[in-house]
Amino acid sequence: EDQVTQSPEALRLQEGESSSLNCSYTVSGLRGLFWYRQDPGKGPEFLFTLYSAGEEKEKERLKATLTKKESFLHITAPKPEDSATYLCAATQGGSEKLVFGKGTKLTVNP
Amino acid sequence: KAGVTQTPRYLIKTRGQQVTLSCSPISGHRSVSWYQQTPGQGLQFLFEYFSETQRNKGNFPGRFSGRQFSNSRSEMNVSTLELGDSALYLCASSLSTGGNEKLFFGSGTQLSVL
């Protein structure tokens, strides 16, 4: 069964303290690996799509990377406004369904 | 450009009732997907519609159904509500279908079943 597992479930950082969120997937024939951000009371907001191992994408303080078994979302010098739940999702080859992980709730304290 | 609009924002129903949720996608988007989000299970795929046709369906019972209209607006219906149906129901739209499209989500409908 296709699975996407995110760790840790929750992460507390001090402002400026860099860290990484992990997303492990057991999707055969990965077509795409997605990262979304979700704020309380809102729907997820798209961040990145990665398609092949070795690919990297950056946006402001966020950088997403992809290997054959996992993806990392690196957060450099985070600010309180980066506090949110970060969701990872994957699409399998031959399927059009997105499988989501349960998310990592990030809290950045000033 | 207006985002994805879901109505109503909150709903309270009792067991056994049925409910209809509405979703208006971003103008020009032809694909609409529905997801159920709960603290325990996270986001789970319900179904996807593209050009009024159901393209994919998740592992939910037949009590969950949906449809899409010619203007791409979509509705989902849950019949014979159960306590476990309490969740945030999210609608997402995209330009096309195929599983690799960037999804734009609405803010969801929070359904409480008493």
mmCIF file of C-alpha atoms in Angstrom:
data_model
loop_
_atom_site.group_PDB
_atom_site.id
_atom_site.type_symbol
_atom_site.label_atom_id
_atom_site.label_comp_id
_atom_site.label_asym_id
_atom_site.label_seq_id
_atom_site.Cartn_x
_atom_site.Cartn_y
_atom_site.Cartn_z
ATOM 1 C CA GLU A 1 0.000 0.000 0.000
ATOM 2 C CA ASP A 2 1.285 3.434 -0.904
ATOM 3 C CA GLN A 3 2.307 5.382 2.162
ATOM 4 C CA VAL A 4 3.695 8.784 2.999
ATOM 5 C CA THR A 5 5.133 9.206 6.500
ATOM 6 C CA GLN A 6 6.215 12.530 7.941
ATOM 7 C CA SER A 7 8.448 13.159 10.927
ATOM 8 C CA PRO A 8 8.528 14.638 13.413
ATOM 9 C CA GLU A 9 4.820 15.115 14.150
ATOM 10 C CA ALA A 10 5.591 18.408 15.857
ATOM 11 C CA LEU A 11 8.661 20.619 16.002
ATOM 12 C CA ARG A 12 9.372 23.677 18.092
ATOM 13 C CA LEU A 13 12.174 26.008 17.034
ATOM 14 C CA GLN A 14 13.527 29.297 18.217
ATOM 15 C CA GLU A 15 13.566 32.082 15.670
ATOM 16 C CA GLY A 16 16.709 31.678 13.569
ATOM 17 C CA GLU A 17 17.211 28.010 14.501
ATOM 18 C CA SER A 18 17.435 26.052 11.219
ATOM 19 C CA SER A 19 16.069 22.506 10.926
ATOM 20 C CA SER A 20 14.642 19.930 8.518
ATOM 21 C CA LEU A 21 11.338 18.115 8.157
ATOM 22 C CA ASN A 22 11.293 14.585 6.768
ATOM 23 C CA CYS A 23 8.890 12.877 4.371
ATOM 24 C CA SER A 24 9.376 9.171 3.618
ATOM 25 C CA TYR A 25 7.371 7.571 0.843
ATOM 26 C CA THR A 26 6.773 4.011 -0.305
ATOM 27 C CA VAL A 27 5.106 4.894 -3.580
ATOM 28 C CA SER A 28 6.199 2.758 -6.504
ATOM 29 C CA GLY A 29 7.044 4.696 -9.609
ATOM 30 C CA LEU A 30 6.853 8.145 -8.045
ATOM 31 C CA ARG A 31 5.422 10.718 -10.422
ATOM 32 C CA GLY A 32 5.566 13.741 -8.157
ATOM 33 C CA LEU A 33 6.318 14.722 -4.563
ATOM 34 C CA PHE A 34 4.481 17.760 -3.269
ATOM 35 C CA TRP A 35 4.911 20.043 -0.270
ATOM 36 C CA TYR A 36 2.040 22.143 1.053
ATOM 37 C CA ARG A 37 1.723 24.528 3.965
ATOM 38 C CA GLN A 38 -1.475 24.691 6.023
ATOM 39 C CA ASP A 39 -2.354 27.481 8.442
ATOM 40 C CA PRO A 40 -5.068 26.998 11.094
ATOM 41 C CA GLY A 41 -8.556 27.382 9.665
ATOM 42 C CA LYS A 42 -7.321 27.366 6.073
ATOM 43 C CA GLY A 43 -6.792 24.903 3.293
ATOM 44 C CA PRO A 44 -3.304 23.760 2.277
ATOM 45 C CA GLU A 45 -1.234 26.135 0.155
ATOM 46 C CA PHE A 46 1.112 24.771 -2.513
ATOM 47 C CA LEU A 47 4.851 25.169 -1.950
ATOM 48 C CA PHE A 48 6.841 22.824 -4.227
ATOM 49 C CA THR A 49 6.686 19.885 -6.616
ATOM 50 C CA LEU A 50 9.691 17.584 -7.052
ATOM 51 C CA TYR A 51 9.820 14.970 -9.794
ATOM 52 C CA SER A 52 13.122 13.101 -9.639
ATOM 53 C CA ALA A 53 15.829 12.140 -7.155
ATOM 54 C CA GLY A 54 18.425 14.853 -6.780
ATOM 55 C CA GLU A 55 16.020 17.659 -7.570
ATOM 56 C CA GLU A 56 15.976 20.717 -5.289
ATOM 57 C CA LYS A 57 13.701 23.748 -5.135
ATOM 58 C CA GLU A 58 13.903 26.885 -3.026
ATOM 59 C CA LYS A 59 11.526 29.597 -1.935
ATOM 60 C CA GLU A 60 12.598 32.222 0.558
ATOM 61 C CA ARG A 61 13.706 30.346 3.709
ATOM 62 C CA LEU A 62 12.470 26.965 2.451
ATOM 63 C CA LYS A 63 14.365 24.406 0.407
ATOM 64 C CA ALA A 64 12.926 21.051 -0.656
ATOM 65 C CA THR A 65 15.067 18.111 -1.722
ATOM 66 C CA LEU A 66 14.243 14.635 -3.024
ATOM 67 C CA THR A 67 15.990 11.268 -2.846
ATOM 68 C CA LYS A 68 14.727 7.881 -3.992
ATOM 69 C CA LYS A 69 13.021 7.192 -0.667
ATOM 70 C CA GLU A 70 12.447 10.501 1.051
ATOM 71 C CA SER A 71 12.132 14.238 0.775
ATOM 72 C CA PHE A 72 13.355 16.926 3.128
ATOM 73 C CA LEU A 73 12.043 20.407 3.716
ATOM 74 C CA HIS A 74 14.880 22.496 5.061
ATOM 75 C CA ILE A 75 13.989 25.685 6.906
ATOM 76 C CA THR A 76 16.813 28.190 7.234
ATOM 77 C CA ALA A 77 16.678 30.875 9.939
ATOM 78 C CA PRO A 78 12.917 30.478 10.453
ATOM 79 C CA LYS A 79 10.676 33.314 11.579
ATOM 80 C CA PRO A 80 7.472 33.115 13.661
ATOM 81 C CA GLU A 81 5.413 33.546 10.478
ATOM 82 C CA ASP A 82 6.780 30.196 9.259
ATOM 83 C CA SER A 83 4.704 28.508 11.981
ATOM 84 C CA ALA A 84 2.240 26.183 10.243
ATOM 85 C CA THR A 85 1.601 22.539 9.471
ATOM 86 C CA TYR A 86 3.684 21.308 6.549
ATOM 87 C CA LEU A 87 2.174 18.518 4.471
ATOM 88 C CA CYS A 88 3.911 16.171 2.086
ATOM 89 C CA ALA A 89 2.055 14.270 -0.652
ATOM 90 C CA ALA A 90 3.003 11.842 -3.418
ATOM 91 C CA THR A 91 1.516 10.632 -6.692
ATOM 92 C CA GLN A 92 2.221 7.146 -7.959
ATOM 93 C CA GLY A 93 2.898 6.318 -11.567
ATOM 94 C CA GLY A 94 -0.276 5.020 -13.168
ATOM 95 C CA SER A 95 -2.442 6.691 -10.565
ATOM 96 C CA GLU A 96 -3.824 10.166 -10.388
ATOM 97 C CA LYS A 97 -4.439 10.143 -6.646
ATOM 98 C CA LEU A 98 -2.443 12.209 -4.202
ATOM 99 C CA VAL A 99 -1.491 10.405 -0.975
ATOM 100 C CA PHE A 100 -0.848 12.810 1.882
ATOM 101 C CA GLY A 101 1.243 12.399 5.004
ATOM 102 C CA LYS A 102 -0.221 13.495 8.321
ATOM 103 C CA GLY A 103 1.957 16.577 8.469
ATOM 104 C CA THR A 104 4.532 18.216 10.713
ATOM 105 C CA LYS A 105 3.278 21.019 12.931
ATOM 106 C CA LEU A 106 6.031 23.625 13.120
ATOM 107 C CA THR A 107 6.075 26.291 15.811
ATOM 108 C CA VAL A 108 8.698 29.038 15.664
ATOM 109 C CA ASN A 109 9.047 31.038 18.860
ATOM 110 C CA PRO A 110 10.305 34.646 18.742
ATOM 111 C CA LYS B 1 -8.467 36.250 -9.263
ATOM 112 C CA ALA B 2 -10.888 34.660 -6.810
ATOM 113 C CA GLY B 3 -9.767 31.519 -5.046
ATOM 114 C CA VAL B 4 -11.647 28.308 -4.384
ATOM 115 C CA THR B 5 -14.863 29.011 -2.520
ATOM 116 C CA GLN B 6 -16.524 26.461 -0.282
ATOM 117 C CA THR B 7 -19.919 26.832 1.360
ATOM 118 C CA PRO B 8 -21.035 26.608 4.026
ATOM 119 C CA ARG B 9 -18.042 27.217 6.273
ATOM 120 C CA TYR B 10 -19.545 25.346 9.226
ATOM 121 C CA LEU B 11 -22.294 22.748 9.512
ATOM 122 C CA ILE B 12 -23.817 20.927 12.445
ATOM 123 C CA LYS B 13 -25.931 17.863 11.701
ATOM 124 C CA THR B 14 -27.273 14.907 13.610
ATOM 125 C CA ARG B 15 -26.728 11.219 12.908
ATOM 126 C CA GLY B 16 -28.825 9.858 10.084
ATOM 127 C CA GLN B 17 -29.237 13.180 8.302
ATOM 128 C CA GLN B 18 -27.709 13.983 4.948
ATOM 129 C CA VAL B 19 -25.618 16.970 3.927
ATOM 130 C CA THR B 20 -24.566 18.698 0.718
ATOM 131 C CA LEU B 21 -21.387 20.739 0.460
ATOM 132 C CA SER B 22 -20.609 23.136 -2.354
ATOM 133 C CA CYS B 23 -17.380 24.126 -4.080
ATOM 134 C CA SER B 24 -16.710 26.809 -6.689
ATOM 135 C CA PRO B 25 -13.297 26.332 -8.324
ATOM 136 C CA ILE B 26 -10.962 29.003 -9.612
ATOM 137 C CA SER B 27 -12.203 30.375 -12.913
ATOM 138 C CA GLY B 28 -10.832 28.272 -15.760
ATOM 139 C CA HIS B 29 -10.051 25.253 -13.617
ATOM 140 C CA ARG B 30 -11.805 22.120 -14.823
ATOM 141 C CA SER B 31 -10.729 19.618 -12.189
ATOM 142 C CA VAL B 32 -12.198 19.511 -8.698
ATOM 143 C CA SER B 33 -11.059 17.130 -5.976
ATOM 144 C CA TRP B 34 -12.500 16.527 -2.529
ATOM 145 C CA TYR B 35 -10.596 15.532 0.592
ATOM 146 C CA GLN B 36 -11.579 14.665 4.137
ATOM 147 C CA GLN B 37 -9.244 15.911 6.882
ATOM 148 C CA THR B 38 -9.319 14.565 10.439
ATOM 149 C CA PRO B 39 -6.726 14.828 13.235
ATOM 150 C CA GLY B 40 -6.260 11.044 13.279
ATOM 151 C CA GLN B 41 -6.158 10.210 9.566
ATOM 152 C CA GLY B 42 -4.942 13.454 8.044
ATOM 153 C CA LEU B 43 -6.010 14.310 4.486
ATOM 154 C CA GLN B 44 -7.740 11.481 2.662
ATOM 155 C CA PHE B 45 -8.806 11.576 -0.972
ATOM 156 C CA LEU B 46 -12.530 11.258 -1.624
ATOM 157 C CA PHE B 47 -12.942 11.747 -5.378
ATOM 158 C CA GLU B 48 -11.989 13.871 -8.350
ATOM 159 C CA TYR B 49 -14.149 15.278 -11.112
ATOM 160 C CA PHE B 50 -12.999 16.584 -14.463
ATOM 161 C CA SER B 51 -15.375 17.946 -17.098
ATOM 162 C CA GLU B 52 -18.384 16.587 -15.202
ATOM 163 C CA THR B 53 -16.956 13.037 -15.050
ATOM 164 C CA GLN B 54 -15.666 11.279 -11.972
ATOM 165 C CA ARG B 55 -12.034 10.426 -12.727
ATOM 166 C CA ASN B 56 -10.944 8.848 -9.460
ATOM 167 C CA LYS B 57 -12.485 7.661 -6.242
ATOM 168 C CA GLY B 58 -10.944 7.032 -2.828
ATOM 169 C CA ASN B 59 -11.765 4.292 -0.347
ATOM 170 C CA PHE B 60 -14.907 5.728 1.154
ATOM 171 C CA PRO B 61 -18.344 4.089 1.433
ATOM 172 C CA GLY B 62 -21.065 4.762 -1.084
ATOM 173 C CA ARG B 63 -22.701 7.220 1.323
ATOM 174 C CA PHE B 64 -20.189 9.721 -0.022
ATOM 175 C CA SER B 65 -21.010 10.945 -3.484
ATOM 176 C CA GLY B 66 -20.368 13.957 -5.640
ATOM 177 C CA ARG B 67 -21.028 15.614 -8.915
ATOM 178 C CA GLN B 68 -19.706 18.388 -11.106
ATOM 179 C CA PHE B 69 -21.718 20.805 -13.171
ATOM 180 C CA SER B 70 -20.990 22.227 -16.610
ATOM 181 C CA ASN B 71 -19.566 25.411 -15.049
ATOM 182 C CA SER B 72 -17.084 23.213 -13.076
ATOM 183 C CA ARG B 73 -18.768 23.901 -9.751
ATOM 184 C CA SER B 74 -18.993 20.773 -7.652
ATOM 185 C CA GLU B 75 -21.065 19.388 -4.834
ATOM 186 C CA MET B 76 -20.481 16.479 -2.522
ATOM 187 C CA ASN B 77 -23.198 14.705 -0.605
ATOM 188 C CA VAL B 78 -23.004 12.525 2.463
ATOM 189 C CA SER B 79 -26.084 10.501 3.293
ATOM 190 C CA THR B 80 -27.004 8.788 6.565
ATOM 191 C CA LEU B 81 -24.418 10.722 8.539
ATOM 192 C CA GLU B 82 -22.371 8.932 11.188
ATOM 193 C CA LEU B 83 -20.421 10.417 14.108
ATOM 194 C CA GLY B 84 -17.182 9.456 12.355
ATOM 195 C CA ASP B 85 -18.042 11.725 9.432
ATOM 196 C CA SER B 86 -17.188 14.757 11.560
ATOM 197 C CA ALA B 87 -14.268 16.344 9.737
ATOM 198 C CA LEU B 88 -13.007 19.230 7.669
ATOM 199 C CA TYR B 89 -13.988 18.681 4.051
ATOM 200 C CA LEU B 90 -11.647 20.360 1.614
ATOM 201 C CA CYS B 91 -12.188 21.054 -2.044
ATOM 202 C CA ALA B 92 -9.286 21.671 -4.401
ATOM 203 C CA SER B 93 -9.235 22.775 -8.003
ATOM 204 C CA SER B 94 -6.617 22.523 -10.727
ATOM 205 C CA LEU B 95 -6.311 23.446 -14.382
ATOM 206 C CA SER B 96 -6.250 19.877 -15.527
ATOM 207 C CA THR B 97 -6.148 16.353 -14.195
ATOM 208 C CA GLY B 98 -3.464 13.667 -14.111
ATOM 209 C CA GLY B 99 -2.224 13.680 -10.524
ATOM 210 C CA ASN B 100 0.731 16.011 -11.040
ATOM 211 C CA GLU B 101 -1.186 19.244 -11.101
ATOM 212 C CA LYS B 102 -0.718 21.916 -8.446
ATOM 213 C CA LEU B 103 -3.852 21.984 -6.309
ATOM 214 C CA PHE B 104 -5.532 25.127 -5.027
ATOM 215 C CA PHE B 105 -7.531 24.441 -1.882
ATOM 216 C CA GLY B 106 -10.515 26.193 -0.407
ATOM 217 C CA SER B 107 -10.774 26.884 3.320
ATOM 218 C CA GLY B 108 -13.036 23.902 3.802
ATOM 219 C CA THR B 109 -16.362 23.073 5.391
ATOM 220 C CA GLN B 110 -16.164 22.001 9.016
ATOM 221 C CA LEU B 111 -18.841 19.346 9.536
ATOM 222 C CA SER B 112 -19.849 18.285 13.028
ATOM 223 C CA VAL B 113 -22.153 15.292 13.427
ATOM 224 C CA LEU B 114 -23.893 15.042 16.801
#
